[in-house]
């Protein structure tokens, strides 16, 4: 079978689709992953993917392009050229798979499955429903299983990325370290720069060698947060960031793609989690982790992009000492780098 798997949003969402993709790859001759532009780099790291194509979905991207016939016709022509036998559309619970299903039907895809609450008419062959509130990787994997795919023997269903990773000793040295990643895709999900800087100072005062990471667009923030810590803001691509996270004893991060990337390389995570979305779905998956932050704050389940509560209390009232204690606990349970201890 020649199968399309689609996950159209952010880097972390694509990483969480990894178990589903591997299950499909175990039963298909070829897997093509369709992502949005924000998730493409993560898709290129997923085991089981033969090719990645990207398109900006106007009903998903937070900065959507205008809908034009020229753009949608170009996508349909491109998809038709692959002669897919089947497609699985992966979405978050608040997203509809039906706009993409319509485009896939126009591209001649004969069989389409998705998790869907809305009436799909003839757009879906498999309308899968998921009971309860499972972690996002489990939710997506259940669609593949319902479609007849399964993980290969020995695959535990955790997150994973392709190896080998590039060497980064020249960036981080040979001393054990803790990574602090201050940024998230939206402001509501990250601590303020002042609180992040206080956490970095507390970790440094506790004797940890702290490495601060961030994308080029986040380098101003990382510089403000790092203080005397090592600032790698803007100095790594995604594969280099994965290698930095893989070498860490513990990663401290908000609900953001790099937290899931840390889980994909097997590093314990202290998750500074704003409850605007449920931690049960979006907390780091498959590694030792601790979720910090007030999960009962007034912003709970609001999906807010900017904190609606003055003072951002869910994260900015978090004591830096609580983060230090969580790092210490996870460092004790992790045996990833015994030579560095």
Tab-separated table of C-alpha atoms in Angstrom:
chain	number	residue	atom	x	y	z
A	1	UNK	CA	0.000	0.000	0.000
A	2	UNK	CA	1.010	3.578	-0.685
A	3	UNK	CA	-0.312	5.526	2.308
A	4	UNK	CA	-0.552	9.213	3.145
A	5	UNK	CA	-0.483	10.242	6.811
A	6	UNK	CA	-1.386	13.886	7.469
A	7	UNK	CA	-0.625	15.987	10.546
A	8	UNK	CA	-0.888	19.640	9.591
A	9	UNK	CA	0.095	21.717	12.620
A	10	UNK	CA	3.158	22.284	14.821
A	11	UNK	CA	6.468	20.551	15.394
A	12	UNK	CA	5.383	18.890	18.627
A	13	UNK	CA	2.137	17.611	17.105
A	14	UNK	CA	4.089	15.916	14.336
A	15	UNK	CA	6.502	14.303	16.821
A	16	UNK	CA	3.536	12.935	18.763
A	17	UNK	CA	2.279	11.315	15.553
A	18	UNK	CA	5.403	9.149	15.440
A	19	UNK	CA	3.920	5.927	16.883
A	20	UNK	CA	1.008	6.107	14.436
A	21	UNK	CA	3.389	6.656	11.525
A	22	UNK	CA	5.553	3.688	12.532
A	23	UNK	CA	2.497	1.444	12.764
A	24	UNK	CA	1.449	2.453	9.244
A	25	UNK	CA	5.011	1.989	7.970
A	26	UNK	CA	5.074	-1.553	9.360
A	27	UNK	CA	2.171	-2.499	7.092
A	28	UNK	CA	2.671	-0.272	4.058
A	29	UNK	CA	5.112	-0.266	1.196
A	30	UNK	CA	5.494	3.514	1.278
A	31	UNK	CA	4.488	6.279	3.714
A	32	UNK	CA	4.235	9.922	2.694
A	33	UNK	CA	3.753	12.442	5.513
A	34	UNK	CA	1.789	15.616	4.817
A	35	UNK	CA	2.596	18.412	7.266
A	36	UNK	CA	2.120	22.125	7.613
A	37	UNK	CA	5.202	24.315	7.191
A	38	UNK	CA	5.648	24.557	10.972
A	39	UNK	CA	5.897	20.804	11.354
A	40	UNK	CA	7.939	19.785	8.323
A	41	UNK	CA	11.330	19.670	10.087
A	42	UNK	CA	9.910	17.295	12.700
A	43	UNK	CA	8.413	15.092	9.991
A	44	UNK	CA	11.823	14.696	8.397
A	45	UNK	CA	13.096	13.192	11.670
A	46	UNK	CA	10.362	10.552	12.039
A	47	UNK	CA	11.256	6.876	11.479
A	48	UNK	CA	9.039	5.197	8.912
A	49	UNK	CA	8.528	8.258	6.708
A	50	UNK	CA	9.659	7.869	3.097
A	51	UNK	CA	8.838	11.400	1.965
A	52	UNK	CA	7.558	14.618	3.533
A	53	UNK	CA	5.418	17.124	1.697
A	54	UNK	CA	4.013	20.280	3.220
A	55	UNK	CA	1.105	22.614	2.647
A	56	UNK	CA	-0.279	25.391	4.818
A	57	UNK	CA	-3.854	24.446	5.764
A	58	UNK	CA	-5.969	27.617	6.078
A	59	UNK	CA	-8.260	25.965	8.678
A	60	UNK	CA	-5.365	24.941	10.983
A	61	UNK	CA	-2.405	27.317	10.718
A	62	UNK	CA	-2.535	30.173	13.282
A	63	UNK	CA	-1.519	32.654	10.581
A	64	UNK	CA	-3.602	31.232	7.731
A	65	UNK	CA	-3.074	32.218	4.123
A	66	UNK	CA	-6.088	33.201	2.037
A	67	UNK	CA	-8.011	30.373	0.423
A	68	UNK	CA	-7.443	30.439	-3.320
A	69	UNK	CA	-8.460	28.068	-6.080
A	70	UNK	CA	-4.934	28.183	-7.504
A	71	UNK	CA	-3.408	26.993	-4.207
A	72	UNK	CA	-5.923	24.224	-3.539
A	73	UNK	CA	-5.831	23.036	-7.164
A	74	UNK	CA	-2.031	22.801	-6.955
A	75	UNK	CA	-2.282	20.657	-3.825
A	76	UNK	CA	-4.875	18.367	-5.379
A	77	UNK	CA	-2.716	17.889	-8.493
A	78	UNK	CA	0.328	17.126	-6.364
A	79	UNK	CA	-1.540	14.592	-4.234
A	80	UNK	CA	-3.083	12.932	-7.282
A	81	UNK	CA	0.415	12.317	-8.625
A	82	UNK	CA	1.212	9.987	-5.722
A	83	UNK	CA	-1.662	7.565	-6.515
A	84	UNK	CA	-2.319	6.894	-2.850
A	85	UNK	CA	-4.196	3.762	-1.838
A	86	UNK	CA	-5.261	5.200	1.524
A	87	UNK	CA	-4.879	8.181	3.825
A	88	UNK	CA	-5.093	8.753	7.563
A	89	UNK	CA	-5.817	12.310	8.723
A	90	UNK	CA	-4.494	13.090	12.209
A	91	UNK	CA	-5.964	16.057	14.046
A	92	UNK	CA	-6.260	17.491	17.530
A	93	UNK	CA	-9.637	17.073	19.217
A	94	UNK	CA	-10.703	20.617	18.282
A	95	UNK	CA	-9.769	20.318	14.590
A	96	UNK	CA	-11.896	18.906	11.801
A	97	UNK	CA	-10.412	16.397	9.345
A	98	UNK	CA	-13.157	17.042	6.817
A	99	UNK	CA	-11.674	19.943	4.788
A	100	UNK	CA	-8.585	17.871	4.045
A	101	UNK	CA	-10.712	14.784	3.420
A	102	UNK	CA	-12.594	16.699	0.729
A	103	UNK	CA	-9.320	17.685	-0.973
A	104	UNK	CA	-8.081	14.092	-0.772
A	105	UNK	CA	-11.290	12.848	-2.400
A	106	UNK	CA	-10.744	15.391	-5.170
A	107	UNK	CA	-7.206	13.964	-5.523
A	108	UNK	CA	-8.654	10.487	-6.041
A	109	UNK	CA	-7.712	8.893	-2.712
A	110	UNK	CA	-10.053	5.883	-2.516
A	111	UNK	CA	-9.931	5.220	1.264
A	112	UNK	CA	-9.661	7.818	4.056
A	113	UNK	CA	-9.779	7.426	7.827
A	114	UNK	CA	-9.839	9.995	10.625
A	115	UNK	CA	-10.928	10.610	14.185
A	116	UNK	CA	-14.118	12.572	13.642
A	117	UNK	CA	-17.133	13.665	15.669
A	118	UNK	CA	-18.842	15.544	12.834
A	119	UNK	CA	-21.033	13.758	10.299
A	120	UNK	CA	-18.606	12.964	7.448
A	121	UNK	CA	-21.017	11.900	4.723
A	122	UNK	CA	-19.006	10.241	1.975
A	123	UNK	CA	-15.757	11.993	2.917
A	124	UNK	CA	-14.531	9.246	5.275
A	125	UNK	CA	-14.443	5.477	4.999
A	126	UNK	CA	-13.378	5.131	8.629
A	127	UNK	CA	-14.952	7.489	11.162
A	128	UNK	CA	-13.041	6.615	14.314
A	129	UNK	CA	-14.079	7.747	17.774
A	130	UNK	CA	-11.837	7.766	20.838
A	131	UNK	CA	-13.255	7.287	24.315
A	132	UNK	CA	-11.923	9.221	27.292
A	133	UNK	CA	-8.974	11.596	27.251
A	134	UNK	CA	-5.866	9.579	26.316
A	135	UNK	CA	-2.438	11.045	25.555
A	136	UNK	CA	-2.224	12.392	22.031
A	137	UNK	CA	0.186	9.694	20.753
A	138	UNK	CA	-2.203	6.992	22.002
A	139	UNK	CA	-5.154	8.741	20.381
A	140	UNK	CA	-3.422	8.905	17.000
A	141	UNK	CA	-2.074	5.362	17.213
A	142	UNK	CA	-5.603	4.100	17.873
A	143	UNK	CA	-6.657	5.398	14.451
A	144	UNK	CA	-3.916	3.416	12.750
A	145	UNK	CA	-4.922	0.311	14.707
A	146	UNK	CA	-8.574	0.752	13.797
A	147	UNK	CA	-7.455	0.986	10.155
A	148	UNK	CA	-5.706	-2.387	10.464
A	149	UNK	CA	-2.130	-1.319	11.127
A	150	UNK	CA	-0.065	-2.229	14.185
A	151	UNK	CA	3.340	-1.473	15.636
A	152	UNK	CA	6.039	-4.006	14.784
A	153	UNK	CA	7.286	-6.439	17.445
A	154	UNK	CA	9.605	-4.745	19.916
A	155	UNK	CA	8.206	-1.252	19.336
A	156	UNK	CA	6.931	0.057	22.683
A	157	UNK	CA	4.891	2.879	21.145
A	158	UNK	CA	7.041	5.681	22.546
A	159	UNK	CA	8.234	8.737	20.665
A	160	UNK	CA	11.324	8.360	18.495
A	161	UNK	CA	13.411	10.137	15.870
A	162	UNK	CA	15.917	9.015	13.288
A	163	UNK	CA	19.502	8.403	14.332
A	164	UNK	CA	22.396	9.069	14.288
A	165	UNK	CA	22.223	12.615	15.587
A	166	UNK	CA	24.971	15.126	14.793
A	167	UNK	CA	27.824	15.632	17.271
A	168	UNK	CA	27.342	18.662	19.536
A	169	UNK	CA	30.272	18.384	21.953
A	170	UNK	CA	31.641	21.558	20.442
A	171	UNK	CA	28.501	23.365	21.602
A	172	UNK	CA	27.943	21.867	25.068
A	173	UNK	CA	31.346	20.481	26.089
A	174	UNK	CA	31.790	17.270	28.077
A	175	UNK	CA	30.312	18.357	31.409
A	176	UNK	CA	26.909	17.066	32.498
A	177	UNK	CA	24.148	19.627	31.993
A	178	UNK	CA	20.479	20.484	32.353
A	179	UNK	CA	18.645	22.137	29.445
A	180	UNK	CA	16.237	24.997	30.033
A	181	UNK	CA	14.042	25.882	27.047
A	182	UNK	CA	12.036	29.038	27.848
A	183	UNK	CA	9.786	29.500	24.806
A	184	UNK	CA	6.559	27.988	23.530
A	185	UNK	CA	4.578	28.545	20.349
A	186	UNK	CA	2.176	30.934	22.120
A	187	UNK	CA	2.748	33.259	25.119
A	188	UNK	CA	0.099	31.619	27.312
A	189	UNK	CA	2.146	28.415	27.455
A	190	UNK	CA	5.471	29.838	28.599
A	191	UNK	CA	6.671	31.545	31.783
A	192	UNK	CA	7.601	35.202	31.623
A	193	UNK	CA	11.213	36.043	30.852
A	194	UNK	CA	11.643	37.194	34.456
A	195	UNK	CA	10.368	33.890	35.890
A	196	UNK	CA	12.442	31.888	33.421
A	197	UNK	CA	15.570	33.827	34.367
A	198	UNK	CA	14.852	33.173	38.041
A	199	UNK	CA	14.564	29.439	37.349
A	200	UNK	CA	17.889	29.423	35.471
A	201	UNK	CA	19.583	31.252	38.378
A	202	UNK	CA	18.111	28.805	40.883
A	203	UNK	CA	19.357	25.825	38.888
A	204	UNK	CA	22.809	27.367	38.568
A	205	UNK	CA	22.906	28.188	42.299
A	206	UNK	CA	22.025	24.545	42.998
A	207	UNK	CA	25.165	23.469	41.132
A	208	UNK	CA	23.723	22.533	37.750
A	209	UNK	CA	25.445	23.460	34.511
A	210	UNK	CA	22.536	25.015	32.604
A	211	UNK	CA	22.223	25.178	28.829
A	212	UNK	CA	19.504	27.496	27.461
A	213	UNK	CA	18.074	26.607	24.051
A	214	UNK	CA	15.849	28.345	21.532
A	215	UNK	CA	15.265	28.926	17.843
A	216	UNK	CA	16.734	31.932	15.988
A	217	UNK	CA	13.468	33.833	16.524
A	218	UNK	CA	13.775	33.158	20.274
A	219	UNK	CA	17.392	34.275	20.668
A	220	UNK	CA	16.474	37.615	22.261
A	221	UNK	CA	14.515	35.736	24.907
A	222	UNK	CA	17.249	33.166	25.519
A	223	UNK	CA	19.835	35.919	25.956
A	224	UNK	CA	17.634	37.616	28.555
A	225	UNK	CA	16.953	34.357	30.362
A	226	UNK	CA	20.419	32.779	30.295
A	227	UNK	CA	22.401	35.231	32.409
A	228	UNK	CA	25.694	33.409	33.089
A	229	UNK	CA	24.380	30.104	31.697
A	230	UNK	CA	25.353	28.807	28.263
A	231	UNK	CA	23.063	30.410	25.667
A	232	UNK	CA	22.508	28.313	22.539
A	233	UNK	CA	19.587	30.411	21.294
A	234	UNK	CA	19.620	30.456	17.487
A	235	UNK	CA	22.672	28.179	17.265
A	236	UNK	CA	21.007	24.839	16.524
A	237	UNK	CA	18.830	23.370	13.841
A	238	UNK	CA	16.258	20.778	14.858
A	239	UNK	CA	18.588	17.782	14.592
A	240	UNK	CA	21.314	19.611	16.550
A	241	UNK	CA	18.744	20.593	19.167
A	242	UNK	CA	17.709	16.944	19.417
A	243	UNK	CA	21.338	16.000	20.034
A	244	UNK	CA	21.677	18.673	22.738
A	245	UNK	CA	18.512	17.404	24.418
A	246	UNK	CA	19.698	13.797	24.120
A	247	UNK	CA	22.891	14.681	25.972
A	248	UNK	CA	21.107	16.413	28.849
A	249	UNK	CA	20.440	14.831	32.221
A	250	UNK	CA	17.046	16.592	32.411
A	251	UNK	CA	15.184	19.063	30.186
A	252	UNK	CA	13.041	21.848	31.672
A	253	UNK	CA	10.529	23.265	29.187
A	254	UNK	CA	6.962	24.504	28.819
A	255	UNK	CA	4.367	22.701	26.710
A	256	UNK	CA	6.230	23.055	23.439
A	257	UNK	CA	7.773	21.048	20.634
A	258	UNK	CA	11.225	20.712	22.249
A	259	UNK	CA	9.617	19.070	25.300
A	260	UNK	CA	8.280	16.363	22.975
A	261	UNK	CA	11.615	16.247	21.169
A	262	UNK	CA	13.284	15.583	24.535
A	263	UNK	CA	10.851	12.732	25.116
A	264	UNK	CA	11.619	11.384	21.639
A	265	UNK	CA	15.328	11.116	22.521
A	266	UNK	CA	14.549	9.594	25.932
A	267	UNK	CA	15.484	12.473	28.231
A	268	UNK	CA	13.424	13.123	31.406
A	269	UNK	CA	11.380	16.336	31.292
A	270	UNK	CA	10.240	18.836	33.896
A	271	UNK	CA	7.175	20.231	32.164
A	272	UNK	CA	6.193	23.816	33.023
A	273	UNK	CA	2.652	23.228	31.901
A	274	UNK	CA	0.007	25.903	31.466
A	275	UNK	CA	-3.452	24.274	31.746
A	276	UNK	CA	-4.892	26.078	28.721
A	277	UNK	CA	-4.890	22.574	27.210
A	278	UNK	CA	-5.121	19.300	29.179
A	279	UNK	CA	-1.877	17.864	30.524
A	280	UNK	CA	-3.438	14.421	30.214
A	281	UNK	CA	-3.193	14.818	26.442
A	282	UNK	CA	-0.143	16.982	25.937
A	283	UNK	CA	2.349	16.318	28.753
A	284	UNK	CA	5.680	14.686	27.764
A	285	UNK	CA	4.991	11.096	26.783
A	286	UNK	CA	6.896	7.927	27.505
A	287	UNK	CA	9.738	9.301	29.662
A	288	UNK	CA	10.086	10.110	33.374
A	289	UNK	CA	8.519	13.537	33.805
A	290	UNK	CA	6.983	15.925	36.307
A	291	UNK	CA	4.267	18.430	35.461
A	292	UNK	CA	4.581	21.737	37.337
A	293	UNK	CA	2.247	24.738	37.243
A	294	UNK	CA	-1.220	25.300	38.631
A	295	UNK	CA	-3.402	22.865	36.691
A	296	UNK	CA	-6.557	24.344	38.244
A	297	UNK	CA	-5.908	27.973	37.267
A	298	UNK	CA	-8.718	30.062	35.797
A	299	UNK	CA	-7.294	29.647	32.279
A	300	UNK	CA	-7.867	25.883	32.390
A	301	UNK	CA	-9.043	24.350	29.080
A	302	UNK	CA	-9.442	27.793	27.517
A	303	UNK	CA	-6.998	27.104	24.639
A	304	UNK	CA	-5.964	30.736	25.083
A	305	UNK	CA	-2.964	31.926	23.093
A	306	UNK	CA	-2.402	34.902	25.411
A	307	UNK	CA	-2.974	34.395	29.130
A	308	UNK	CA	-6.446	35.724	30.051
A	309	UNK	CA	-5.574	35.987	33.777
A	310	UNK	CA	-3.571	38.999	35.046
A	311	UNK	CA	-0.105	38.012	36.198
A	312	UNK	CA	-0.065	34.644	34.389
A	313	UNK	CA	-0.378	32.862	37.751
A	314	UNK	CA	-0.345	29.273	36.500
A	315	UNK	CA	3.360	29.581	35.636
A	316	UNK	CA	4.636	32.864	37.055
A	317	UNK	CA	3.766	31.900	40.618
A	318	UNK	CA	5.788	28.737	40.257
A	319	UNK	CA	8.644	28.783	42.758
A	320	UNK	CA	12.056	28.281	41.103
A	321	UNK	CA	12.955	26.007	44.008
A	322	UNK	CA	10.142	23.643	42.952
A	323	UNK	CA	11.812	23.311	39.553
A	324	UNK	CA	15.185	22.604	41.186
A	325	UNK	CA	13.604	19.902	43.346
A	326	UNK	CA	11.919	18.292	40.332
A	327	UNK	CA	15.197	18.294	38.390
A	328	UNK	CA	16.908	16.626	41.341
A	329	UNK	CA	14.259	13.903	41.520
A	330	UNK	CA	14.420	13.168	37.802
A	331	UNK	CA	18.218	13.202	37.847
A	332	UNK	CA	18.153	10.470	40.470
A	333	UNK	CA	15.817	8.211	38.499
A	334	UNK	CA	17.689	8.699	35.218
A	335	UNK	CA	20.754	6.603	34.460
A	336	UNK	CA	21.267	8.026	31.001
A	337	UNK	CA	24.734	9.480	31.553
A	338	UNK	CA	26.327	7.798	34.583
A	339	UNK	CA	29.830	8.778	33.477
A	340	UNK	CA	28.901	12.430	33.795
A	341	UNK	CA	27.729	12.200	37.387
